[in-house]
Each structure stands twice: as structure tokens, then as C-alpha cells.
């Protein structure tokens, strides 16, 4: 009877046991993605995340969004222009003078050691402007005679000037906003180019104050 030889077991060393895991049914046979595939998957995930929060869009969506932004900016600019047109300037929001329509704005604080009151001799620099046109009709800084001297409360100045200068401190700069009826009224002042019914602004710098 023929004898069939049984092959002897294959001898494996330690290196064999540490390799060829893909043949072991106990090990998951999942291939690692190649580097290009991994980058592509990450890009797809990043794009999806951006899409969810509105940062990524196709060309049509980008154009629509740009048009919407431009429309909003245009509307906002228009609203700003309307607001500016309907809100009085700082000079028109001046402090009231009891019993009069003239108002004033203190542009620079003065020293309360001396204050304009009735009967004081006051020396000022002054700039007069017609509100409607912005035309400067008087400037003592360009006048060869220099600063202007007046007696407060004497009735020789227009009402708005008389009342607007009361209470000024030495060194103070004040802007007076004088409506026509407390300025030169219906007559105007032709020699200075002030037409009838002109509202005026005077910027006055109080240089010195002395008792009468």
C-alpha cells in the first residue's frame, strides 16, 4: 500500500505574524483613502459647511446676493441723505434766550471773571453771515479798523445781537442765530448786501469787557 506523505507545517517567523493582516478575517479590511481622495472628501465637507452658513454659492446666487447688497446700500445712503436734510444743523439747535427767538451756541468757553451785562463796554471780533446764501457781510478780522467796540444794552444794535451777547464771558466764542425779525427785518441793510427778511449768524469772540 502506497504511503502518502503528509506535508509538515510551514514554519513562520515573527515577521510573518506582523504582516499580511489583510488575510486575517479578524481584521477589518478597509483601505485607507489615498491622499488625493482624502483631500477631495475634506473639500466636499468644507464646501457643505460653508454652504450651510451662506458663504458658498454658485455664480447665480453670488450675483443675486451682490445685487441685494447694492440695493440695501443704496437705500441706506438715501435714508442718510433724507435724515441729514431734515435734521437741523448744530447751529440751529442753539440755546434759547427767554422771551426772544434768537438762539446761541457756545463754541469756546470763557473765563467767568468778567461777564457781559447791561451797560458794559465790550470789545469783540465778529463775523456776520447771511444764513440763506452763506455770504459773509462783515468780518472785523478783515476790517482795517480792527475789533468792534459796543455798549451792551444800549439799543444801538439789532435785538438778536443785544440779547445774544448778554452773559458772554471774557475769552468766550459764541455763535448767534438771529431770525430776520430780530435782525434787520423787512428793511434789510443794503450797504452790507443784506436783503429784506434775511436770517443772520454772527460768530462773536469776546476779547475784553469793561464797566461803563
mmCIF file of C-alpha atoms in Angstrom:
data_model
loop_
_atom_site.group_PDB
_atom_site.id
_atom_site.type_symbol
_atom_site.label_atom_id
_atom_site.label_comp_id
_atom_site.label_asym_id
_atom_site.label_seq_id
_atom_site.Cartn_x
_atom_site.Cartn_y
_atom_site.Cartn_z
ATOM 1 C CA UNK A 1 0.000 0.000 0.000
ATOM 2 C CA UNK A 2 1.321 3.316 -1.003
ATOM 3 C CA UNK A 3 2.106 5.693 1.759
ATOM 4 C CA UNK A 4 1.145 9.395 1.171
ATOM 5 C CA UNK A 5 3.433 11.708 2.975
ATOM 6 C CA UNK A 6 1.753 14.482 4.983
ATOM 7 C CA UNK A 7 3.407 17.835 4.446
ATOM 8 C CA UNK A 8 4.977 19.242 7.533
ATOM 9 C CA UNK A 9 3.578 22.503 8.916
ATOM 10 C CA UNK A 10 5.095 25.645 7.378
ATOM 11 C CA UNK A 11 7.409 27.324 9.783
ATOM 12 C CA UNK A 12 6.565 31.112 10.311
ATOM 13 C CA UNK A 13 8.788 33.581 11.931
ATOM 14 C CA UNK A 14 7.864 36.752 13.852
ATOM 15 C CA UNK A 15 7.907 38.944 10.744
ATOM 16 C CA UNK A 16 5.215 36.776 9.138
ATOM 17 C CA UNK A 17 2.970 37.295 12.163
ATOM 18 C CA UNK A 18 3.320 41.057 11.923
ATOM 19 C CA UNK A 19 2.387 41.294 8.239
ATOM 20 C CA UNK A 20 -0.413 40.334 5.855
ATOM 21 C CA UNK A 21 -3.181 41.476 8.196
ATOM 22 C CA UNK A 22 -5.484 41.764 5.214
ATOM 23 C CA UNK A 23 -5.727 37.939 5.121
ATOM 24 C CA UNK A 24 -6.837 37.786 8.736
ATOM 25 C CA UNK A 25 -10.633 37.646 8.942
ATOM 26 C CA UNK A 26 -10.446 39.249 12.380
ATOM 27 C CA UNK A 27 -9.049 42.486 10.968
ATOM 28 C CA UNK A 28 -11.301 44.991 9.177
ATOM 29 C CA UNK A 29 -10.439 45.028 5.556
ATOM 30 C CA UNK A 30 -10.920 48.779 4.996
ATOM 31 C CA UNK A 31 -8.471 50.502 2.752
ATOM 32 C CA UNK A 32 -7.146 53.914 3.849
ATOM 33 C CA UNK A 33 -8.120 56.599 1.352
ATOM 34 C CA UNK A 34 -5.330 57.832 -0.831
ATOM 35 C CA UNK A 35 -4.099 61.394 -0.292
ATOM 36 C CA UNK A 36 -5.991 62.877 -3.305
ATOM 37 C CA UNK A 37 -9.216 61.148 -2.213
ATOM 38 C CA UNK A 38 -8.801 62.437 1.339
ATOM 39 C CA UNK A 39 -8.328 65.997 0.117
ATOM 40 C CA UNK A 40 -11.372 65.740 -2.132
ATOM 41 C CA UNK A 41 -13.536 64.430 0.731
ATOM 42 C CA UNK A 42 -12.329 67.220 3.020
ATOM 43 C CA UNK A 43 -13.081 69.805 0.335
ATOM 44 C CA UNK A 44 -16.586 68.415 -0.072
ATOM 45 C CA UNK A 45 -17.148 68.588 3.685
ATOM 46 C CA UNK A 46 -15.780 72.130 3.879
ATOM 47 C CA UNK A 47 -17.962 73.225 0.965
ATOM 48 C CA UNK A 48 -21.039 71.688 2.570
ATOM 49 C CA UNK A 49 -20.299 73.504 5.827
ATOM 50 C CA UNK A 50 -19.811 76.822 4.036
ATOM 51 C CA UNK A 51 -22.972 76.269 2.042
ATOM 52 C CA UNK A 52 -24.966 75.786 5.244
ATOM 53 C CA UNK A 53 -23.845 79.114 6.664
ATOM 54 C CA UNK A 54 -24.199 81.001 3.408
ATOM 55 C CA UNK A 55 -20.579 81.634 2.467
ATOM 56 C CA UNK A 56 -20.519 79.440 -0.614
ATOM 57 C CA UNK A 57 -22.780 79.898 -3.575
ATOM 58 C CA UNK A 58 -22.884 79.284 -7.256
ATOM 59 C CA UNK A 59 -22.490 82.169 -9.692
ATOM 60 C CA UNK A 60 -26.222 82.955 -9.864
ATOM 61 C CA UNK A 61 -26.516 83.108 -6.089
ATOM 62 C CA UNK A 62 -23.443 85.337 -5.849
ATOM 63 C CA UNK A 63 -24.891 87.739 -8.404
ATOM 64 C CA UNK A 64 -28.245 87.843 -6.603
ATOM 65 C CA UNK A 65 -26.524 88.446 -3.270
ATOM 66 C CA UNK A 66 -24.340 91.209 -4.728
ATOM 67 C CA UNK A 67 -27.417 92.882 -6.239
ATOM 68 C CA UNK A 68 -29.248 92.673 -2.905
ATOM 69 C CA UNK A 69 -26.296 94.186 -1.040
ATOM 70 C CA UNK A 70 -26.005 97.004 -3.589
ATOM 71 C CA UNK A 71 -29.725 97.719 -3.272
ATOM 72 C CA UNK A 72 -29.516 97.833 0.531
ATOM 73 C CA UNK A 73 -26.506 100.139 0.417
ATOM 74 C CA UNK A 74 -28.297 102.458 -1.997
ATOM 75 C CA UNK A 75 -31.403 102.536 0.209
ATOM 76 C CA UNK A 76 -29.303 103.203 3.314
ATOM 77 C CA UNK A 77 -27.444 106.063 1.612
ATOM 78 C CA UNK A 78 -30.760 107.574 0.547
ATOM 79 C CA UNK A 79 -32.096 107.368 4.107
ATOM 80 C CA UNK A 80 -28.956 109.064 5.403
ATOM 81 C CA UNK A 81 -29.398 111.895 2.898
ATOM 82 C CA UNK A 82 -33.035 112.315 3.890
ATOM 83 C CA UNK A 83 -32.106 112.342 7.571
ATOM 84 C CA UNK A 84 -29.440 114.982 7.020
ATOM 85 C CA UNK A 85 -31.882 117.118 5.060
ATOM 86 C CA UNK A 86 -34.484 117.009 7.835
ATOM 87 C CA UNK A 87 -32.293 117.352 10.930
ATOM 88 C CA UNK A 88 -31.295 120.888 11.811
ATOM 89 C CA UNK A 89 -27.587 121.630 11.977
ATOM 90 C CA UNK A 90 -25.874 122.115 15.312
ATOM 91 C CA UNK A 91 -26.126 125.898 14.971
ATOM 92 C CA UNK A 92 -29.931 125.695 14.650
ATOM 93 C CA UNK A 93 -30.177 123.716 17.876
ATOM 94 C CA UNK A 94 -28.816 126.608 19.920
ATOM 95 C CA UNK A 95 -29.692 127.585 23.458
ATOM 96 C CA UNK A 96 -32.837 129.618 23.860
ATOM 97 C CA UNK A 97 -32.986 133.167 25.222
ATOM 98 C CA UNK A 98 -36.070 133.738 27.324
ATOM 99 C CA UNK A 99 -38.589 135.965 25.566
ATOM 100 C CA UNK A 100 -36.707 136.019 22.251
ATOM 101 C CA UNK A 101 -36.350 133.864 19.149
ATOM 102 C CA UNK A 102 -32.602 134.367 18.808
ATOM 103 C CA UNK A 103 -30.562 131.362 19.964
ATOM 104 C CA UNK A 104 -26.854 130.833 20.542
ATOM 105 C CA UNK A 105 -24.184 128.160 20.667
ATOM 106 C CA UNK A 106 -21.075 128.428 22.842
ATOM 107 C CA UNK A 107 -18.159 127.397 20.644
ATOM 108 C CA UNK A 108 -15.470 128.113 23.237
ATOM 109 C CA UNK A 109 -15.901 128.587 26.960
ATOM 110 C CA UNK A 110 -14.666 131.808 28.544
ATOM 111 C CA UNK A 111 -13.453 132.973 31.950
ATOM 112 C CA UNK A 112 -16.315 133.889 34.307
ATOM 113 C CA UNK A 113 -14.173 136.530 35.998
ATOM 114 C CA UNK A 114 -15.930 139.050 33.742
ATOM 115 C CA UNK A 115 -19.377 138.661 32.161
ATOM 116 C CA UNK A 116 -21.262 140.864 29.703
ATOM 117 C CA UNK A 117 -24.181 142.631 31.336
ATOM 118 C CA UNK A 118 -26.184 145.729 30.546
ATOM 119 C CA UNK A 119 -24.043 148.861 30.387
ATOM 120 C CA UNK A 120 -20.714 147.071 29.794
ATOM 121 C CA UNK A 121 -18.253 148.177 27.152
ATOM 122 C CA UNK A 122 -17.442 145.080 25.136
ATOM 123 C CA UNK A 123 -14.681 144.529 22.588
ATOM 124 C CA UNK A 124 -15.213 141.655 20.155
ATOM 125 C CA UNK A 125 -14.119 140.108 16.921
ATOM 126 C CA UNK A 126 -17.199 139.301 14.834
ATOM 127 C CA UNK A 127 -18.088 137.568 11.594
ATOM 128 C CA UNK A 128 -21.564 138.131 10.133
ATOM 129 C CA UNK A 129 -23.104 135.676 7.658
ATOM 130 C CA UNK A 130 -26.395 135.631 5.758
ATOM 131 C CA UNK A 131 -27.785 132.190 6.561
ATOM 132 C CA UNK A 132 -29.568 131.517 3.300
ATOM 133 C CA UNK A 133 -26.627 132.293 0.996
ATOM 134 C CA UNK A 134 -23.704 131.770 3.363
ATOM 135 C CA UNK A 135 -22.331 135.151 2.295
ATOM 136 C CA UNK A 136 -20.015 136.864 4.787
ATOM 137 C CA UNK A 137 -21.112 140.502 5.008
ATOM 138 C CA UNK A 138 -18.847 141.590 7.878
ATOM 139 C CA UNK A 139 -15.579 140.454 9.429
ATOM 140 C CA UNK A 140 -13.686 142.563 11.937
ATOM 141 C CA UNK A 141 -10.578 140.441 11.269
ATOM 142 C CA UNK A 142 -10.543 141.833 7.720
ATOM 143 C CA UNK A 143 -11.643 145.306 8.767
ATOM 144 C CA UNK A 144 -8.739 147.776 8.951
ATOM 145 C CA UNK A 145 -10.406 149.322 11.999
ATOM 146 C CA UNK A 146 -9.851 146.066 13.905
ATOM 147 C CA UNK A 147 -12.070 144.676 16.723
ATOM 148 C CA UNK A 148 -15.528 146.110 17.294
ATOM 149 C CA UNK A 149 -16.470 148.075 20.439
ATOM 150 C CA UNK A 150 -20.100 148.338 21.565
ATOM 151 C CA UNK A 151 -22.061 149.273 24.674
ATOM 152 C CA UNK A 152 -24.248 146.342 25.722
ATOM 153 C CA UNK A 153 -27.918 147.060 26.323
ATOM 154 C CA UNK A 154 -27.759 150.489 24.711
ATOM 155 C CA UNK A 155 -30.273 149.621 21.999
ATOM 156 C CA UNK A 156 -27.872 150.587 19.214
ATOM 157 C CA UNK A 157 -27.523 147.034 17.910
ATOM 158 C CA UNK A 158 -30.148 144.706 16.448
ATOM 159 C CA UNK A 159 -32.225 142.881 19.061
ATOM 160 C CA UNK A 160 -30.668 139.493 18.367
ATOM 161 C CA UNK A 161 -27.154 140.849 18.880
ATOM 162 C CA UNK A 162 -28.080 142.745 22.069
ATOM 163 C CA UNK A 163 -29.728 139.752 23.692
ATOM 164 C CA UNK A 164 -27.368 137.143 22.273
ATOM 165 C CA UNK A 165 -24.268 138.759 23.749
ATOM 166 C CA UNK A 166 -25.656 139.036 27.273
ATOM 167 C CA UNK A 167 -23.892 136.687 29.666
ATOM 168 C CA UNK A 168 -20.817 136.184 27.485
ATOM 169 C CA UNK A 169 -17.579 135.617 29.373
ATOM 170 C CA UNK A 170 -14.251 137.120 28.530
ATOM 171 C CA UNK A 171 -12.474 134.858 26.060
ATOM 172 C CA UNK A 172 -15.717 133.105 25.048
ATOM 173 C CA UNK A 173 -16.642 132.480 21.415
ATOM 174 C CA UNK A 174 -20.353 132.319 20.713
ATOM 175 C CA UNK A 175 -22.466 131.902 17.594
ATOM 176 C CA UNK A 176 -25.736 133.820 17.453
ATOM 177 C CA UNK A 177 -28.580 132.588 15.226
ATOM 178 C CA UNK A 178 -30.798 135.598 14.621
ATOM 179 C CA UNK A 179 -34.136 135.381 12.792
ATOM 180 C CA UNK A 180 -34.985 138.209 10.436
ATOM 181 C CA UNK A 181 -37.461 139.946 12.754
ATOM 182 C CA UNK A 182 -34.754 140.268 15.428
ATOM 183 C CA UNK A 183 -32.192 141.333 12.853
ATOM 184 C CA UNK A 184 -32.638 143.872 10.051
ATOM 185 C CA UNK A 185 -36.196 142.746 9.335
ATOM 186 C CA UNK A 186 -38.147 143.941 6.310
ATOM 187 C CA UNK A 187 -35.680 146.755 5.623
ATOM 188 C CA UNK A 188 -32.513 144.696 5.309
ATOM 189 C CA UNK A 189 -29.205 146.554 5.136
ATOM 190 C CA UNK A 190 -28.374 147.362 1.527
ATOM 191 C CA UNK A 191 -24.885 148.735 2.207
ATOM 192 C CA UNK A 192 -23.841 145.297 3.529
ATOM 193 C CA UNK A 193 -25.804 143.337 0.941
ATOM 194 C CA UNK A 194 -28.369 142.096 3.473
ATOM 195 C CA UNK A 195 -31.676 141.713 1.654
ATOM 196 C CA UNK A 196 -35.007 142.112 3.498
ATOM 197 C CA UNK A 197 -36.150 139.201 5.683
ATOM 198 C CA UNK A 198 -32.696 137.668 5.994
ATOM 199 C CA UNK A 199 -31.842 135.403 8.911
ATOM 200 C CA UNK A 200 -28.318 136.036 10.175
ATOM 201 C CA UNK A 201 -25.498 134.310 12.013
ATOM 202 C CA UNK A 202 -22.828 136.138 13.975
ATOM 203 C CA UNK A 203 -19.761 134.381 15.351
ATOM 204 C CA UNK A 204 -18.506 136.554 18.181
ATOM 205 C CA UNK A 205 -15.247 136.296 20.130
ATOM 206 C CA UNK A 206 -15.292 138.325 23.347
ATOM 207 C CA UNK A 207 -11.881 139.955 23.740
ATOM 208 C CA UNK A 208 -12.493 142.310 26.647
ATOM 209 C CA UNK A 209 -15.219 143.532 28.957
ATOM 210 C CA UNK A 210 -15.205 146.752 30.955
ATOM 211 C CA UNK A 211 -17.742 148.523 33.115
ATOM 212 C CA UNK A 212 -19.363 151.617 31.591
#
